[in-house]
Short mmCIF file of C-alpha atoms in Angstrom, two decimals:
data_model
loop_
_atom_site.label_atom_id
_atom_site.label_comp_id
_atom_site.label_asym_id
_atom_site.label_seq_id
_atom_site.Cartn_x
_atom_site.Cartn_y
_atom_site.Cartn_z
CA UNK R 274 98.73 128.53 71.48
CA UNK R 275 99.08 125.97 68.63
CA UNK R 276 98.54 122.32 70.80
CA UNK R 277 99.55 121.16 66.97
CA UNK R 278 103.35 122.23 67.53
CA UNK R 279 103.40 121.95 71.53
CA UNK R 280 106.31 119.42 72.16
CA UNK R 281 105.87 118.86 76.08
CA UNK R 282 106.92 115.40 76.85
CA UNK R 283 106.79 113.01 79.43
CA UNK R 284 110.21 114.60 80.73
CA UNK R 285 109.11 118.18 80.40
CA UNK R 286 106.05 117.04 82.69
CA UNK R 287 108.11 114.80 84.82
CA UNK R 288 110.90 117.49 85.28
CA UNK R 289 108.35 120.06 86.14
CA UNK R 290 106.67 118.25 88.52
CA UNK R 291 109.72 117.19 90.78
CA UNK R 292 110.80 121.33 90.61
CA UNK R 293 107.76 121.95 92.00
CA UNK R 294 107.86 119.79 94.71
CA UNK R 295 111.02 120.19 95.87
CA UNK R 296 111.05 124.17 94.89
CA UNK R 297 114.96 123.23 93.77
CA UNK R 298 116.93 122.28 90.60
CA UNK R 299 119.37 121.29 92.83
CA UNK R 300 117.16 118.93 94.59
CA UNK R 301 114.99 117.93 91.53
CA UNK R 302 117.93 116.77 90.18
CA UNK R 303 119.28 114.35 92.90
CA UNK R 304 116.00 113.10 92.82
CA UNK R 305 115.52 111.99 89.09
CA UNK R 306 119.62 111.47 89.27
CA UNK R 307 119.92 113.93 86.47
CA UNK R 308 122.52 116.69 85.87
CA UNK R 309 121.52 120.46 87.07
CA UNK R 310 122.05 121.93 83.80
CA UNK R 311 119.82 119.17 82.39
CA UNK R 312 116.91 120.12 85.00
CA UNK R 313 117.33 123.96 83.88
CA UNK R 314 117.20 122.86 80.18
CA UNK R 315 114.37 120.99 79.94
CA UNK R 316 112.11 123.50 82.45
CA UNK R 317 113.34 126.42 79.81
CA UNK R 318 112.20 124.41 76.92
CA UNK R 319 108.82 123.74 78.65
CA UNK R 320 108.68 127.14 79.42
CA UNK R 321 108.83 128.09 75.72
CA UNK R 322 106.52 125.51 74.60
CA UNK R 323 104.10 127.03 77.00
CA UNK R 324 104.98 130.45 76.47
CA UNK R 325 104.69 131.45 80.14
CA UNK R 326 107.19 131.45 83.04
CA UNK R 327 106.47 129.14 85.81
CA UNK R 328 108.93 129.34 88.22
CA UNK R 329 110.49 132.31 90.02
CA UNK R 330 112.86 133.04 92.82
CA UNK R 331 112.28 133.09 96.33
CA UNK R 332 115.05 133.38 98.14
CA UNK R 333 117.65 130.10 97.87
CA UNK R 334 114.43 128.38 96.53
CA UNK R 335 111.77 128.31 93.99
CA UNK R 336 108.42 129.30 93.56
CA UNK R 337 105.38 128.74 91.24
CA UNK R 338 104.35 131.54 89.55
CA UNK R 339 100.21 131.44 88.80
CA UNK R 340 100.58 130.43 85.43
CA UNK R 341 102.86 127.53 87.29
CA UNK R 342 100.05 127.23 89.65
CA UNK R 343 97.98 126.28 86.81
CA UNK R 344 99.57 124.21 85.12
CA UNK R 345 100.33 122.25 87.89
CA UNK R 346 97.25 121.25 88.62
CA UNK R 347 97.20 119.81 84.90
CA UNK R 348 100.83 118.08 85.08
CA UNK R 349 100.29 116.43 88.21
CA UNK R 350 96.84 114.98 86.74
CA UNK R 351 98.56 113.40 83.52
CA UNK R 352 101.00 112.13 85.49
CA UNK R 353 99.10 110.14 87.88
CA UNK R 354 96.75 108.88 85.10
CA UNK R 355 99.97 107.88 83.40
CA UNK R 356 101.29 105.92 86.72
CA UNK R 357 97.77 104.49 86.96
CA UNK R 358 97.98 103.24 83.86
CA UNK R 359 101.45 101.64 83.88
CA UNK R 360 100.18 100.10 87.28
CA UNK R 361 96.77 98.99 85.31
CA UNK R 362 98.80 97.52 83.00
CA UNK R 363 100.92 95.59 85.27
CA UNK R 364 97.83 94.21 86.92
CA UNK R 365 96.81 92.45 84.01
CA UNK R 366 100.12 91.14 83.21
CA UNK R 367 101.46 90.06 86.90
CA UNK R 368 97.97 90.15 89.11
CA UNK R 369 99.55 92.93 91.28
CA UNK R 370 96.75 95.05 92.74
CA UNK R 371 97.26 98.91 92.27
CA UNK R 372 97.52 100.35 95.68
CA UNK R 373 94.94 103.01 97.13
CA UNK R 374 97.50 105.91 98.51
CA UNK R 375 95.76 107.72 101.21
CA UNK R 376 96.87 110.74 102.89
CA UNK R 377 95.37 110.76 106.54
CA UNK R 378 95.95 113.70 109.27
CA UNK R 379 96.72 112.56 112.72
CA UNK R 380 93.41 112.40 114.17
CA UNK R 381 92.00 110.26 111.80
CA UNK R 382 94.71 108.29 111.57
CA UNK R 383 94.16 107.33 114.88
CA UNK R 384 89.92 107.64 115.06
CA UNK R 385 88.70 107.02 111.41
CA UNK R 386 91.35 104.49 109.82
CA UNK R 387 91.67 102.08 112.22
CA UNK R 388 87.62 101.22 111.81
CA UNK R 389 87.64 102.11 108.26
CA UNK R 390 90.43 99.60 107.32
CA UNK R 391 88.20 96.82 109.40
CA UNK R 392 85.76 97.35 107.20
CA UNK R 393 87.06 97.69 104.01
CA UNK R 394 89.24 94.03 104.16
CA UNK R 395 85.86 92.60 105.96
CA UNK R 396 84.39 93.62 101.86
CA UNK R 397 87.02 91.65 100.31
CA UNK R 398 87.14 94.32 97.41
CA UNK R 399 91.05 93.55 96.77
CA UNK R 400 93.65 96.66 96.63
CA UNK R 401 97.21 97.26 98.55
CA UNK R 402 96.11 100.20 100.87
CA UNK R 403 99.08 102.23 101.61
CA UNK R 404 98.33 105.28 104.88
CA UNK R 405 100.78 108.02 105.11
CA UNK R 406 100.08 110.92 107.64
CA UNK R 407 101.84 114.40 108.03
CA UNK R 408 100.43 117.93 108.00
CA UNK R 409 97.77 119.35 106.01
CA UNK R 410 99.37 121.14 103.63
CA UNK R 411 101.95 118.71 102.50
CA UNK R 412 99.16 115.98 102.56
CA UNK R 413 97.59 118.18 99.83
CA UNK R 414 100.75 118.83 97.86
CA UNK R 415 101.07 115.39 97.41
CA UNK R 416 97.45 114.89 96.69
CA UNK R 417 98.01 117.48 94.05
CA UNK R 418 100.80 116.28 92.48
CA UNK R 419 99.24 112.84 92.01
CA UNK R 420 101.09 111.54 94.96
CA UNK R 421 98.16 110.42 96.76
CA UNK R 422 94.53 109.24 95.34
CA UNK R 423 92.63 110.45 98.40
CA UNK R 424 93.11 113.04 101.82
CA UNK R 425 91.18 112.37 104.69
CA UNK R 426 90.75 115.40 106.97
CA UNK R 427 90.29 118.79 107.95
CA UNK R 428 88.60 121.20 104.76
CA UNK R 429 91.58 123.19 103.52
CA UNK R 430 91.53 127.22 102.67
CA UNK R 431 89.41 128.31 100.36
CA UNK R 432 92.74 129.03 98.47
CA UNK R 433 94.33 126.21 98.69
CA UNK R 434 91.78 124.05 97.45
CA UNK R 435 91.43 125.08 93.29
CA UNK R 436 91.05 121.82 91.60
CA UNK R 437 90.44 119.88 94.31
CA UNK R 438 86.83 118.61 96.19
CA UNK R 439 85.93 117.82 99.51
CA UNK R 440 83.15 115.41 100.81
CA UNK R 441 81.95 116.50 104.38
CA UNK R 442 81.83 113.60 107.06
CA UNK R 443 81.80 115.58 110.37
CA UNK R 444 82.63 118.38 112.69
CA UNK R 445 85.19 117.98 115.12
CA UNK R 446 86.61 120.62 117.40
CA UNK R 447 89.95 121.42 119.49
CA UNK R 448 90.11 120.07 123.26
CA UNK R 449 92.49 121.16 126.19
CA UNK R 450 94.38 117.63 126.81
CA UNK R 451 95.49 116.84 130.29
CA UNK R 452 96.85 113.73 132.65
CA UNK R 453 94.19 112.63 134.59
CA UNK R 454 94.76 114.16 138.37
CA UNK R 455 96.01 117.38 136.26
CA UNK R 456 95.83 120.04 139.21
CA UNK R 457 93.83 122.72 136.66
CA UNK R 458 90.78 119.75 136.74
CA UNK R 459 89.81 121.09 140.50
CA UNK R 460 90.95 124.67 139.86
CA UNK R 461 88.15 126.90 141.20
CA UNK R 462 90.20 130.20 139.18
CA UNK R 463 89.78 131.28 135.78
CA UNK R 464 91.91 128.62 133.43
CA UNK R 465 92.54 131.33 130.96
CA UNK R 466 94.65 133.12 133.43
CA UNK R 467 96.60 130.22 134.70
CA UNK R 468 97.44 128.38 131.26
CA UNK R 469 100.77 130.27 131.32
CA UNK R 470 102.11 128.61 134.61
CA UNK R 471 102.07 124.91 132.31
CA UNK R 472 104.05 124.02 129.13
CA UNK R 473 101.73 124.33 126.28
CA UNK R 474 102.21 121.44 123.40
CA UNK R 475 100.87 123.36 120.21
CA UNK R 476 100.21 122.41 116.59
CA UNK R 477 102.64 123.34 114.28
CA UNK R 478 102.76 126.47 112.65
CA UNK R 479 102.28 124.31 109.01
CA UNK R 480 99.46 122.32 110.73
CA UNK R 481 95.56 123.04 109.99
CA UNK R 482 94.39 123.83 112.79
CA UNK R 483 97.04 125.93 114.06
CA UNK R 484 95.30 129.14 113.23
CA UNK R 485 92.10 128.05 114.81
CA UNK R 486 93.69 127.63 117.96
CA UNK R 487 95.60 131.00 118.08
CA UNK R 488 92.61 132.82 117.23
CA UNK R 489 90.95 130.92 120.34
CA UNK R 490 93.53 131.70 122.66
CA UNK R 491 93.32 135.61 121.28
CA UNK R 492 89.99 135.54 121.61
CA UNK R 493 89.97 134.53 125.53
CA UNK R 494 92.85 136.94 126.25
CA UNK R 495 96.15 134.97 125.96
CA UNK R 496 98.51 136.54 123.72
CA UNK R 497 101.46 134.85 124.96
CA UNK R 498 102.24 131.57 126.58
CA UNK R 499 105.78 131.33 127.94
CA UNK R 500 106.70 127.79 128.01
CA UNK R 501 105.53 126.47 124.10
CA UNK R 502 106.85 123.11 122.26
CA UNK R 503 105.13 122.54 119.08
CA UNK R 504 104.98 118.82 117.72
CA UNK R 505 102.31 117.22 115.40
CA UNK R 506 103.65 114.00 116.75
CA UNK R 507 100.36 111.78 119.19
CA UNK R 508 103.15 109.39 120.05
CA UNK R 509 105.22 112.09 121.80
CA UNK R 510 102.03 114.19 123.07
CA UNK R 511 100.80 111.43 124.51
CA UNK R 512 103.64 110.56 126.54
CA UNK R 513 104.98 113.91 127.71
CA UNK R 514 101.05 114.73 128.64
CA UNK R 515 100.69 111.52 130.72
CA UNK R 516 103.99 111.98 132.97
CA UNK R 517 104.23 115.83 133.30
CA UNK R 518 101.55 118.59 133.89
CA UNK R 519 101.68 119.74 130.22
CA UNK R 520 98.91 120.88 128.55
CA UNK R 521 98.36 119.67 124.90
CA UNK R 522 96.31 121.87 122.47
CA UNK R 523 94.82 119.26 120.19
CA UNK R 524 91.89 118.18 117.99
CA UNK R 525 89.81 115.63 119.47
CA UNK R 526 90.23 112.70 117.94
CA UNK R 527 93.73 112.72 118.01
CA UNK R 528 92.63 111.86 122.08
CA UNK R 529 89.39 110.12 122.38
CA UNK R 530 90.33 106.81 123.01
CA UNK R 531 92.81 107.84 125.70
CA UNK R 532 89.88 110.12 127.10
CA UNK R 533 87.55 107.31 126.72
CA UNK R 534 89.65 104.63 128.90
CA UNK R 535 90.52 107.86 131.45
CA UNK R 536 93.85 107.94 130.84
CA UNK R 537 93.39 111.60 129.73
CA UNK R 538 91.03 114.36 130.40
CA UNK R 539 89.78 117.76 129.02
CA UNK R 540 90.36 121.04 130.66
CA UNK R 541 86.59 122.32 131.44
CA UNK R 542 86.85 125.14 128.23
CA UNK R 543 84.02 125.72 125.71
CA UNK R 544 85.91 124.87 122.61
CA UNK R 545 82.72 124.85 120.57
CA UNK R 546 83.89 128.01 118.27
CA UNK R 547 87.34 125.59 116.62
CA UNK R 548 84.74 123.07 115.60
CA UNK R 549 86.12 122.65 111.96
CA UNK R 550 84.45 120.12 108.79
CA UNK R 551 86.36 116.82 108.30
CA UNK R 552 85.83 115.04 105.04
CA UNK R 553 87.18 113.23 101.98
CA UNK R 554 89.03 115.49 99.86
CA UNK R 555 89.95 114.43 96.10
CA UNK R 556 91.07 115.55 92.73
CA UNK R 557 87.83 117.20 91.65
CA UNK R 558 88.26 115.56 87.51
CA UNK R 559 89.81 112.61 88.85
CA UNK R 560 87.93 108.91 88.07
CA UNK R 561 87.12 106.86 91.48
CA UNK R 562 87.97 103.19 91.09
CA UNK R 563 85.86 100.81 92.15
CA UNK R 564 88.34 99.44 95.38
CA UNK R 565 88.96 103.49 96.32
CA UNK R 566 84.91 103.86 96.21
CA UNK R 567 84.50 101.03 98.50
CA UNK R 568 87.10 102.35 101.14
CA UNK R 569 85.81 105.93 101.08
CA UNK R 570 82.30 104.22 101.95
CA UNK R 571 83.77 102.04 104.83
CA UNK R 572 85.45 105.43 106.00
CA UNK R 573 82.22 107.36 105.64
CA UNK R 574 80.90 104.56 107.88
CA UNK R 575 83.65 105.03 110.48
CA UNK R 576 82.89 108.80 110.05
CA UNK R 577 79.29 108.30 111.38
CA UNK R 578 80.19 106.58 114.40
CA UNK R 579 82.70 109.56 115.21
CA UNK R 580 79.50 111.84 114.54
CA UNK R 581 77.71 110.28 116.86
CA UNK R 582 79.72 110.17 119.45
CA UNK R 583 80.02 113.67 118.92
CA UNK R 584 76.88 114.38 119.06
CA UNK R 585 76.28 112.40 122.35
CA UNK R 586 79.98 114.67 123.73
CA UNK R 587 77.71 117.89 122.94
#
């Protein structure tokens, strides 16, 4: 490939980018309030400049193909630089701050942040800190795509983590949620066998550690639980959990605080095996600036207190 007579622009990259998260023309195009035909065009003439194919069909939708894959990785870089940049530039001219963008799953939304964000305006290091939350994987799509600057959570697959690094903090592992009072607390049976007579709340089938807890459950025996509802949301777990005899499937954190002033409790089950790394993950040739260095260290000081109590729970 002559780079001499590539002509990707800022719309080829642009164009690309928004395909690829949305896996639709039709989509990409409401979105940067183009034309379809325009979309098509201008991924065709990237296409050619490249010399590769990067999308393919999958069904209704679109998929990356692995020369897509790669280039992604690349697109989404320039264009965050780029973003930076325009935001740099606007610093200097109007004093706005850039904003940190930081991608947080649920449990350390509600463990880490909280302590983390104390912290970090206590240092006076100035910054707009802007915390989204969702599952893992689209957390890391956006991280990806330049959409965030930093993900705070569970290590991702092996797979899914090409171009990307991850900063251990601490282990955390998957606990059996219950109302304080909940009947199973005094039950002298086996648990495993009477799970099935409760409703089950269980991570979503996009969520981390949903595989971690099936292969649990497999592992003791329990192929099947009748009465399933699958949420990622704490606000509704919570609730449901405290007012019914529900049983919710969820990492730790997500619950300590409502463990620690008893208005939850753990089912008596060795969990220890779902025990999973938490950490800082982040574009592995992106640049740290100075405000997003400081907040990672007030989160890795959060992190230790987590550890410890952990340590202490074990």
């Amino acid at each position: 490939m002559n780079l001499d007579n590539l002509k990707i622009k800022f719309r080829h990259l642009q164009t690309f980018v928004e395909v690829a998260r949305q896996k639709s023309v039709v989509q990409a195009s409401k979105v940067l309030n183009v034309s379809q035909p325009a979309v098509t065009k201008t991924i065709r003439e990237m296409e050619e400049a490249l010399g590769v194919t990067v999308f393919e069909r999958e069904g209704r939708g679109l998929r990356l193909t692995r020369s897509g894959e790669v280039f992604l990785r690349h697109a989404g870089t320039t264009l965050a630089s780029l973003k930076r940049g325009m935001d740099a530039v606007s610093t200097t001219r109007f004093g706005d701050s850039m904003p940190l963008r930081i991608g947080a799953l649920p449990t350390v939304a509600s463990n880490i942040m909280p302590r983390a964000m104390t912290l970090f305006l206590a240092e006076n290091a100035g910054g707009q800190v802007k915390i989204v939350t969702g599952e893992n994987a689209v957390l890391m799509e956006q991280l990806r795509l330049g959409d965030l600057d930093l993900v705070v959570g569970r290590l991702a697959a092996p797979e899914k983590m090409a171009g990307l690094s991850f900063e251990h903090l601490y282990s955390e592992q998957v606990v059996f949620a219950v109302r304080t009072g909940h009947p199973l607390l005094e039950a002298k049976q086996s648990l495993f066998e009477t799970l099935g007579h409760f409703p089950i709340l269980m991570p979503t089938r996009g969520s981390i550690i949903r595989p971690v807890v099936e292969q649990f459950l497999i592992t003791h025996g329990i192929t099947d639980l009748p009465v399933q509802i699958e949420t990622v949301s704490d606000t509704f777990g919570r609730a449901f959990v405290q007012t019914s005899d529900a049983i919710w499937i969820i990492s730790h954190g997500v619950v300590a605080a409502d463990i620690a002033h008893g208005l939850l409790a753990t089912l008596p089950i060795d969990t220890a095996e779902t025990k999973g790394p938490v950490g800082l993950t982040l574009k592995a040739e992106a640049g740290v600036p100075a405000p997003l260095d400081i907040l990672m260290q007030t989160i890795r000081q959060a992190a230790r207190g987590i550890a410890g109590a952990a340590g202490k729970r074990d």
